[in-house]
C-alpha cells in the first residue's frame, strides 16, 4: 500500500506504519485493541488541535463555534476552551456536556428547531451566549423565560437564505423547503427580526444561516453570505440598528476516500467570505465535521470471512452513516503486513440486516482472516455521536492518543449500562 498518499487525505496527522502495523499517536493498533478492546474509536489529539487552529488562524477576527453534534465529550470541550473556540450545542444533553467540560456559558450558542421549554429555561438560566431562534413560538418562549428570570437574552434569528447546496438531501438546510429557520423570501425572517427588536427581554446580536453539511462548493457559501449581508443591511436600514454579526454555520466537507478530490480548506472559505462580508460585520462559523471527522480512526476485529464478506465486531450501531445515507468509506488491514494479492471484499457488521454494510467494496489482502484488525479512517464525525444500541450492542469507547499516551474520552458501554434502563 502507498501509505504516503493515503496519509495525505484521510488519515490523522500522527499516523504511521511500522512492520505493516498501523500506529496512531505513537501507539500500535494491536496494543490499543488489546488495552481497550474493539470496536474502538481512536482520536488523534494533535490532529484535532491542528484542525481547530486551522480555523482560528483562517478567521482570526471571527467566532469559531465547534459544532458539537459531530462528536462531543467533556475532555474535548476542555481542549476547545483552551484553544479559544466556542461551542454550538443543539440539545439539553449537549448543553450538559458543555457544562461538564467547563465551557463558559457566554461561549455557547444554542440551536435547534424545537427546543423544549425546559431546555430554553435551562439555557437562559445558565447564561448561554446566544440562543438561535428558529420559529415565532420559540421567540415568544425565549422572551417569556428571559422575562421570568429577569434577564435580557442575546439571540440570533435563523434565516433560510434559499440556497440549495450540492449535498445529500438530508443534510441540505439552506433551501426554502427545509424545516430549519425562517424564510428570507417570504418575509418571515424580517417579521421575526421586528418582533425581537420590539421585545425588551431579547437582544438581537446577529443573524444566522447554515446551508448544510458535507459541502465542497464554496460558491454556495458565497451566495448565502451575500444574501445574508443584503438582509442584514435591510434590517439595519429599516430599524436604525447595527446588527453586527453574521453566523454562517458549518458545513465544509471532507474527503472520506483515498484519491477523492481534496476539500477546500478553512483558509479557502475565509477568502470567499471576506470577499462577501464587509469588515464591519463580525463573522461566526460552526464547523463540526471538518474538524473532527479526519482525526479519528475506527478499529474493528475481523470475526469471520465468508466469500467476499468480511464481518467485523461493530457495524451500523456504531456507524449508521453507510446504512442511513449510503455514505462511502474505505478500510485497510491494520494489524500486520501481507503480501497476498488484493481481492474485492465487502466489510459488514454484526447486525441483523443485509444493509448492515460498513464498506461496500474495498481491496483488502486475500488472506484476510479472523483476528485481523481493520481500520476505517475519517470516522470522527456523526458516528459515535449518532451511535445506537440496535440489537443491544453496547456502544464503543473513544480514546484519544497523543505522544504515545492514550486517554479514554468516552468509556465503553456495558451490558449493565443497557440493563439499567429496564424496570
Ligand atoms: N451548525 C448547524 C446549525 C448544524 O445543523 C450543523 C450540522 C453544523 C453547524 C455542523 O455542520 P458540519 O460542519 O459538521 O457539516 N448526520 C449527518 C450530518 C448532519 C449535519 C447536521 N448539522 C452525517 O452523518 O453526515
PDB file of N, CA and C in Angstrom, residues 319-384:
ATOM      1  N   UNK A 319     -21.653   2.951  13.481  1.00  0.00           N
ATOM      2  CA  UNK A 319     -21.555   3.842  12.314  1.00  0.00           C
ATOM      3  C   UNK A 319     -22.801   3.698  11.438  1.00  0.00           C
ATOM      4  N   UNK A 320     -23.812   4.508  11.733  1.00  0.00           N
ATOM      5  CA  UNK A 320     -25.062   4.399  10.962  1.00  0.00           C
ATOM      6  C   UNK A 320     -24.988   5.066   9.586  1.00  0.00           C
ATOM      7  N   UNK A 321     -23.885   5.704   9.255  1.00  0.00           N
ATOM      8  CA  UNK A 321     -23.858   6.559   8.051  1.00  0.00           C
ATOM      9  C   UNK A 321     -23.986   5.785   6.735  1.00  0.00           C
ATOM     10  N   UNK A 322     -23.296   4.638   6.567  1.00  0.00           N
ATOM     11  CA  UNK A 322     -23.482   3.928   5.286  1.00  0.00           C
ATOM     12  C   UNK A 322     -24.927   3.444   5.112  1.00  0.00           C
ATOM     13  N   UNK A 323     -25.519   2.868   6.172  1.00  0.00           N
ATOM     14  CA  UNK A 323     -26.884   2.353   6.037  1.00  0.00           C
ATOM     15  C   UNK A 323     -27.898   3.479   5.888  1.00  0.00           C
ATOM     16  N   UNK A 324     -27.633   4.611   6.551  1.00  0.00           N
ATOM     17  CA  UNK A 324     -28.610   5.711   6.527  1.00  0.00           C
ATOM     18  C   UNK A 324     -28.524   6.539   5.250  1.00  0.00           C
ATOM     19  N   UNK A 325     -27.299   6.843   4.839  1.00  0.00           N
ATOM     20  CA  UNK A 325     -27.127   7.787   3.723  1.00  0.00           C
ATOM     21  C   UNK A 325     -26.419   7.181   2.519  1.00  0.00           C
ATOM     22  N   UNK A 326     -26.031   5.916   2.600  1.00  0.00           N
ATOM     23  CA  UNK A 326     -25.192   5.348   1.552  1.00  0.00           C
ATOM     24  C   UNK A 326     -23.788   5.937   1.568  1.00  0.00           C
ATOM     25  N   UNK A 327     -23.340   6.393   2.729  1.00  0.00           N
ATOM     26  CA  UNK A 327     -22.018   7.030   2.817  1.00  0.00           C
ATOM     27  C   UNK A 327     -20.912   6.015   2.519  1.00  0.00           C
ATOM     28  N   UNK A 328     -19.911   6.455   1.770  1.00  0.00           N
ATOM     29  CA  UNK A 328     -18.815   5.569   1.360  1.00  0.00           C
ATOM     30  C   UNK A 328     -17.610   5.732   2.270  1.00  0.00           C
ATOM     31  N   UNK A 329     -16.996   4.621   2.596  1.00  0.00           N
ATOM     32  CA  UNK A 329     -15.784   4.597   3.421  1.00  0.00           C
ATOM     33  C   UNK A 329     -14.769   3.671   2.776  1.00  0.00           C
ATOM     34  N   UNK A 330     -13.543   3.722   3.318  1.00  0.00           N
ATOM     35  CA  UNK A 330     -12.554   2.735   2.936  1.00  0.00           C
ATOM     36  C   UNK A 330     -12.093   1.996   4.195  1.00  0.00           C
ATOM     37  N   UNK A 331     -11.396   0.886   4.002  1.00  0.00           N
ATOM     38  CA  UNK A 331     -10.877   0.133   5.148  1.00  0.00           C
ATOM     39  C   UNK A 331      -9.513  -0.427   4.768  1.00  0.00           C
ATOM     40  N   UNK A 332      -8.648  -0.585   5.758  1.00  0.00           N
ATOM     41  CA  UNK A 332      -7.349  -1.228   5.494  1.00  0.00           C
ATOM     42  C   UNK A 332      -7.078  -2.284   6.567  1.00  0.00           C
ATOM     43  N   UNK A 333      -6.278  -3.258   6.172  1.00  0.00           N
ATOM     44  CA  UNK A 333      -5.766  -4.222   7.141  1.00  0.00           C
ATOM     45  C   UNK A 333      -4.731  -3.474   7.977  1.00  0.00           C
ATOM     46  N   UNK A 334      -4.941  -3.423   9.300  1.00  0.00           N
ATOM     47  CA  UNK A 334      -4.142  -2.516  10.121  1.00  0.00           C
ATOM     48  C   UNK A 334      -3.170  -3.209  11.053  1.00  0.00           C
ATOM     49  N   UNK A 335      -3.289  -4.556  11.226  1.00  0.00           N
ATOM     50  CA  UNK A 335      -2.522  -5.197  12.288  1.00  0.00           C
ATOM     51  C   UNK A 335      -1.307  -5.978  11.812  1.00  0.00           C
ATOM     52  N   UNK A 336      -1.135  -6.140  10.508  1.00  0.00           N
ATOM     53  CA  UNK A 336       0.017  -6.921  10.047  1.00  0.00           C
ATOM     54  C   UNK A 336       0.254  -6.630   8.574  1.00  0.00           C
ATOM     55  N   UNK A 337       1.477  -6.972   8.137  1.00  0.00           N
ATOM     56  CA  UNK A 337       1.786  -6.858   6.715  1.00  0.00           C
ATOM     57  C   UNK A 337       1.242  -8.090   6.004  1.00  0.00           C
ATOM     58  N   UNK A 338       0.936  -7.938   4.736  1.00  0.00           N
ATOM     59  CA  UNK A 338       0.525  -9.100   3.946  1.00  0.00           C
ATOM     60  C   UNK A 338       0.969  -8.906   2.509  1.00  0.00           C
ATOM     61  N   UNK A 339       1.521  -9.965   1.938  1.00  0.00           N
ATOM     62  CA  UNK A 339       1.903  -9.907   0.521  1.00  0.00           C
ATOM     63  C   UNK A 339       0.833 -10.536  -0.361  1.00  0.00           C
ATOM     64  N   UNK A 340      -0.231 -11.006   0.253  1.00  0.00           N
ATOM     65  CA  UNK A 340      -1.269 -11.685  -0.536  1.00  0.00           C
ATOM     66  C   UNK A 340      -1.869 -10.711  -1.551  1.00  0.00           C
ATOM     67  N   UNK A 341      -2.186 -11.218  -2.738  1.00  0.00           N
ATOM     68  CA  UNK A 341      -2.812 -10.335  -3.729  1.00  0.00           C
ATOM     69  C   UNK A 341      -4.118  -9.757  -3.183  1.00  0.00           C
ATOM     70  N   UNK A 342      -4.406  -8.540  -3.624  1.00  0.00           N
ATOM     71  CA  UNK A 342      -5.622  -7.886  -3.141  1.00  0.00           C
ATOM     72  C   UNK A 342      -6.848  -8.516  -3.783  1.00  0.00           C
ATOM     73  N   UNK A 343      -7.934  -8.524  -3.062  1.00  0.00           N
ATOM     74  CA  UNK A 343      -9.203  -9.005  -3.604  1.00  0.00           C
ATOM     75  C   UNK A 343     -10.297  -8.053  -3.134  1.00  0.00           C
ATOM     76  N   UNK A 344     -11.415  -8.100  -3.834  1.00  0.00           N
ATOM     77  CA  UNK A 344     -12.512  -7.184  -3.520  1.00  0.00           C
ATOM     78  C   UNK A 344     -13.396  -7.769  -2.418  1.00  0.00           C
ATOM     79  N   UNK A 345     -13.507  -7.061  -1.317  1.00  0.00           N
ATOM     80  CA  UNK A 345     -14.325  -7.528  -0.192  1.00  0.00           C
ATOM     81  C   UNK A 345     -15.398  -6.500   0.166  1.00  0.00           C
ATOM     82  N   UNK A 346     -16.399  -6.976   0.891  1.00  0.00           N
ATOM     83  CA  UNK A 346     -17.392  -6.076   1.480  1.00  0.00           C
ATOM     84  C   UNK A 346     -17.299  -6.239   2.986  1.00  0.00           C
ATOM     85  N   UNK A 347     -17.101  -5.127   3.682  1.00  0.00           N
ATOM     86  CA  UNK A 347     -16.975  -5.192   5.134  1.00  0.00           C
ATOM     87  C   UNK A 347     -18.361  -4.985   5.735  1.00  0.00           C
ATOM     88  N   UNK A 348     -18.815  -5.982   6.481  1.00  0.00           N
ATOM     89  CA  UNK A 348     -20.151  -5.908   7.070  1.00  0.00           C
ATOM     90  C   UNK A 348     -20.066  -5.980   8.587  1.00  0.00           C
ATOM     91  N   UNK A 349     -21.141  -5.511   9.232  1.00  0.00           N
ATOM     92  CA  UNK A 349     -21.185  -5.512  10.690  1.00  0.00           C
ATOM     93  C   UNK A 349     -21.840  -6.774  11.213  1.00  0.00           C
ATOM     94  N   UNK A 350     -22.225  -6.735  12.503  1.00  0.00           N
ATOM     95  CA  UNK A 350     -22.770  -7.933  13.144  1.00  0.00           C
ATOM     96  C   UNK A 350     -24.268  -7.833  13.374  1.00  0.00           C
ATOM     97  N   UNK A 351     -24.913  -6.859  12.734  1.00  0.00           N
ATOM     98  CA  UNK A 351     -26.335  -6.608  12.998  1.00  0.00           C
ATOM     99  C   UNK A 351     -27.248  -7.407  12.080  1.00  0.00           C
ATOM    100  N   UNK A 352     -28.532  -7.409  12.491  1.00  0.00           N
ATOM    101  CA  UNK A 352     -29.490  -8.303  11.857  1.00  0.00           C
ATOM    102  C   UNK A 352     -30.132  -7.720  10.620  1.00  0.00           C
ATOM    103  N   UNK A 353     -29.356  -7.190   9.711  1.00  0.00           N
ATOM    104  CA  UNK A 353     -29.942  -6.861   8.423  1.00  0.00           C
ATOM    105  C   UNK A 353     -28.894  -6.801   7.328  1.00  0.00           C
ATOM    106  N   UNK A 354     -29.337  -7.086   6.119  1.00  0.00           N
ATOM    107  CA  UNK A 354     -28.434  -7.139   4.979  1.00  0.00           C
ATOM    108  C   UNK A 354     -27.790  -5.782   4.708  1.00  0.00           C
ATOM    109  N   UNK A 355     -28.509  -4.710   5.060  1.00  0.00           N
ATOM    110  CA  UNK A 355     -27.974  -3.359   4.836  1.00  0.00           C
ATOM    111  C   UNK A 355     -26.897  -2.958   5.830  1.00  0.00           C
ATOM    112  N   UNK A 356     -26.551  -3.842   6.736  1.00  0.00           N
ATOM    113  CA  UNK A 356     -25.514  -3.521   7.732  1.00  0.00           C
ATOM    114  C   UNK A 356     -24.131  -3.657   7.091  1.00  0.00           C
ATOM    115  N   UNK A 357     -23.855  -2.743   6.180  1.00  0.00           N
ATOM    116  CA  UNK A 357     -22.591  -2.769   5.434  1.00  0.00           C
ATOM    117  C   UNK A 357     -21.786  -1.551   5.861  1.00  0.00           C
ATOM    118  N   UNK A 358     -20.526  -1.743   6.205  1.00  0.00           N
ATOM    119  CA  UNK A 358     -19.692  -0.595   6.557  1.00  0.00           C
ATOM    120  C   UNK A 358     -18.941  -0.086   5.337  1.00  0.00           C
ATOM    121  N   UNK A 359     -18.392  -1.005   4.557  1.00  0.00           N
ATOM    122  CA  UNK A 359     -17.675  -0.608   3.338  1.00  0.00           C
ATOM    123  C   UNK A 359     -18.110  -1.541   2.213  1.00  0.00           C
ATOM    124  N   UNK A 360     -18.744  -0.952   1.224  1.00  0.00           N
ATOM    125  CA  UNK A 360     -19.318  -1.749   0.138  1.00  0.00           C
ATOM    126  C   UNK A 360     -18.307  -1.838  -1.002  1.00  0.00           C
ATOM    127  N   UNK A 361     -17.397  -2.795  -0.916  1.00  0.00           N
ATOM    128  CA  UNK A 361     -16.403  -2.948  -1.975  1.00  0.00           C
ATOM    129  C   UNK A 361     -15.102  -2.250  -1.633  1.00  0.00           C
ATOM    130  N   UNK A 362     -14.118  -3.035  -1.204  1.00  0.00           N
ATOM    131  CA  UNK A 362     -12.798  -2.463  -0.907  1.00  0.00           C
ATOM    132  C   UNK A 362     -11.753  -3.542  -1.152  1.00  0.00           C
ATOM    133  N   UNK A 363     -10.597  -3.123  -1.692  1.00  0.00           N
ATOM    134  CA  UNK A 363      -9.499  -4.072  -1.913  1.00  0.00           C
ATOM    135  C   UNK A 363      -8.767  -4.337  -0.611  1.00  0.00           C
ATOM    136  N   UNK A 364      -8.748  -5.600  -0.200  1.00  0.00           N
ATOM    137  CA  UNK A 364      -8.005  -5.998   1.005  1.00  0.00           C
ATOM    138  C   UNK A 364      -7.167  -7.218   0.632  1.00  0.00           C
ATOM    139  N   UNK A 365      -6.078  -7.491   1.390  1.00  0.00           N
ATOM    140  CA  UNK A 365      -5.285  -8.676   1.089  1.00  0.00           C
ATOM    141  C   UNK A 365      -6.159  -9.933   1.116  1.00  0.00           C
ATOM    142  N   UNK A 366      -5.950 -10.820   0.141  1.00  0.00           N
ATOM    143  CA  UNK A 366      -6.784 -12.013   0.004  1.00  0.00           C
ATOM    144  C   UNK A 366      -6.693 -12.960   1.178  1.00  0.00           C
ATOM    145  N   UNK A 367      -5.641 -12.818   2.013  1.00  0.00           N
ATOM    146  CA  UNK A 367      -5.521 -13.726   3.170  1.00  0.00           C
ATOM    147  C   UNK A 367      -6.115 -13.124   4.444  1.00  0.00           C
ATOM    148  N   UNK A 368      -6.963 -12.146   4.302  1.00  0.00           N
ATOM    149  CA  UNK A 368      -7.601 -11.532   5.491  1.00  0.00           C
ATOM    150  C   UNK A 368      -8.302 -12.625   6.299  1.00  0.00           C
ATOM    151  N   UNK A 369      -8.168 -12.580   7.623  1.00  0.00           N
ATOM    152  CA  UNK A 369      -8.665 -13.710   8.414  1.00  0.00           C
ATOM    153  C   UNK A 369      -9.114 -13.264   9.805  1.00  0.00           C
ATOM    154  N   UNK A 370      -9.865 -14.127  10.491  1.00  0.00           N
ATOM    155  CA  UNK A 370     -10.314 -13.789  11.840  1.00  0.00           C
ATOM    156  C   UNK A 370      -9.143 -13.390  12.727  1.00  0.00           C
ATOM    157  N   UNK A 371      -9.386 -12.359  13.554  1.00  0.00           N
ATOM    158  CA  UNK A 371      -8.333 -11.859  14.434  1.00  0.00           C
ATOM    159  C   UNK A 371      -7.609 -10.657  13.854  1.00  0.00           C
ATOM    160  N   UNK A 372      -7.678 -10.468  12.538  1.00  0.00           N
ATOM    161  CA  UNK A 372      -7.069  -9.270  11.939  1.00  0.00           C
ATOM    162  C   UNK A 372      -7.817  -8.025  12.403  1.00  0.00           C
ATOM    163  N   UNK A 373      -7.075  -6.916  12.470  1.00  0.00           N
ATOM    164  CA  UNK A 373      -7.732  -5.636  12.766  1.00  0.00           C
ATOM    165  C   UNK A 373      -7.923  -4.865  11.475  1.00  0.00           C
ATOM    166  N   UNK A 374      -9.115  -4.322  11.307  1.00  0.00           N
ATOM    167  CA  UNK A 374      -9.395  -3.443  10.170  1.00  0.00           C
ATOM    168  C   UNK A 374      -9.523  -2.021  10.700  1.00  0.00           C
ATOM    169  N   UNK A 375      -8.981  -1.072   9.952  1.00  0.00           N
ATOM    170  CA  UNK A 375      -9.098   0.339  10.338  1.00  0.00           C
ATOM    171  C   UNK A 375      -9.911   1.075   9.283  1.00  0.00           C
ATOM    172  N   UNK A 376     -10.882   1.847   9.743  1.00  0.00           N
ATOM    173  CA  UNK A 376     -11.680   2.696   8.848  1.00  0.00           C
ATOM    174  C   UNK A 376     -11.403   4.146   9.221  1.00  0.00           C
ATOM    175  N   UNK A 377     -10.733   4.875   8.315  1.00  0.00           N
ATOM    176  CA  UNK A 377     -10.382   6.259   8.640  1.00  0.00           C
ATOM    177  C   UNK A 377     -11.571   7.199   8.466  1.00  0.00           C
ATOM    178  N   UNK A 378     -11.366   8.428   8.910  1.00  0.00           N
ATOM    179  CA  UNK A 378     -12.352   9.501   8.768  1.00  0.00           C
ATOM    180  C   UNK A 378     -13.643   9.141   9.498  1.00  0.00           C
ATOM    181  N   UNK A 379     -13.481   8.636  10.716  1.00  0.00           N
ATOM    182  CA  UNK A 379     -14.622   8.118  11.474  1.00  0.00           C
ATOM    183  C   UNK A 379     -14.995   8.990  12.667  1.00  0.00           C
ATOM    184  N   UNK A 380     -14.562  10.261  12.651  1.00  0.00           N
ATOM    185  CA  UNK A 380     -14.758  11.093  13.844  1.00  0.00           C
ATOM    186  C   UNK A 380     -16.091  11.813  13.934  1.00  0.00           C
ATOM    187  N   UNK A 381     -16.797  11.961  12.811  1.00  0.00           N
ATOM    188  CA  UNK A 381     -17.997  12.813  12.836  1.00  0.00           C
ATOM    189  C   UNK A 381     -19.265  12.005  12.600  1.00  0.00           C
ATOM    190  N   UNK A 382     -20.284  12.269  13.413  1.00  0.00           N
ATOM    191  CA  UNK A 382     -21.620  11.686  13.230  1.00  0.00           C
ATOM    192  C   UNK A 382     -21.578  10.161  13.226  1.00  0.00           C
ATOM    193  N   UNK A 383     -20.624   9.577  13.928  1.00  0.00           N
ATOM    194  CA  UNK A 383     -20.611   8.123  14.082  1.00  0.00           C
ATOM    195  C   UNK A 383     -20.853   7.801  15.550  1.00  0.00           C
ATOM    196  N   UNK A 384     -19.840   7.982  16.404  1.00  0.00           N
ATOM    197  CA  UNK A 384     -20.075   7.711  17.825  1.00  0.00           C
ATOM    198  C   UNK A 384     -21.201   8.596  18.350  1.00  0.00           C
TER     199      UNK A 384
END
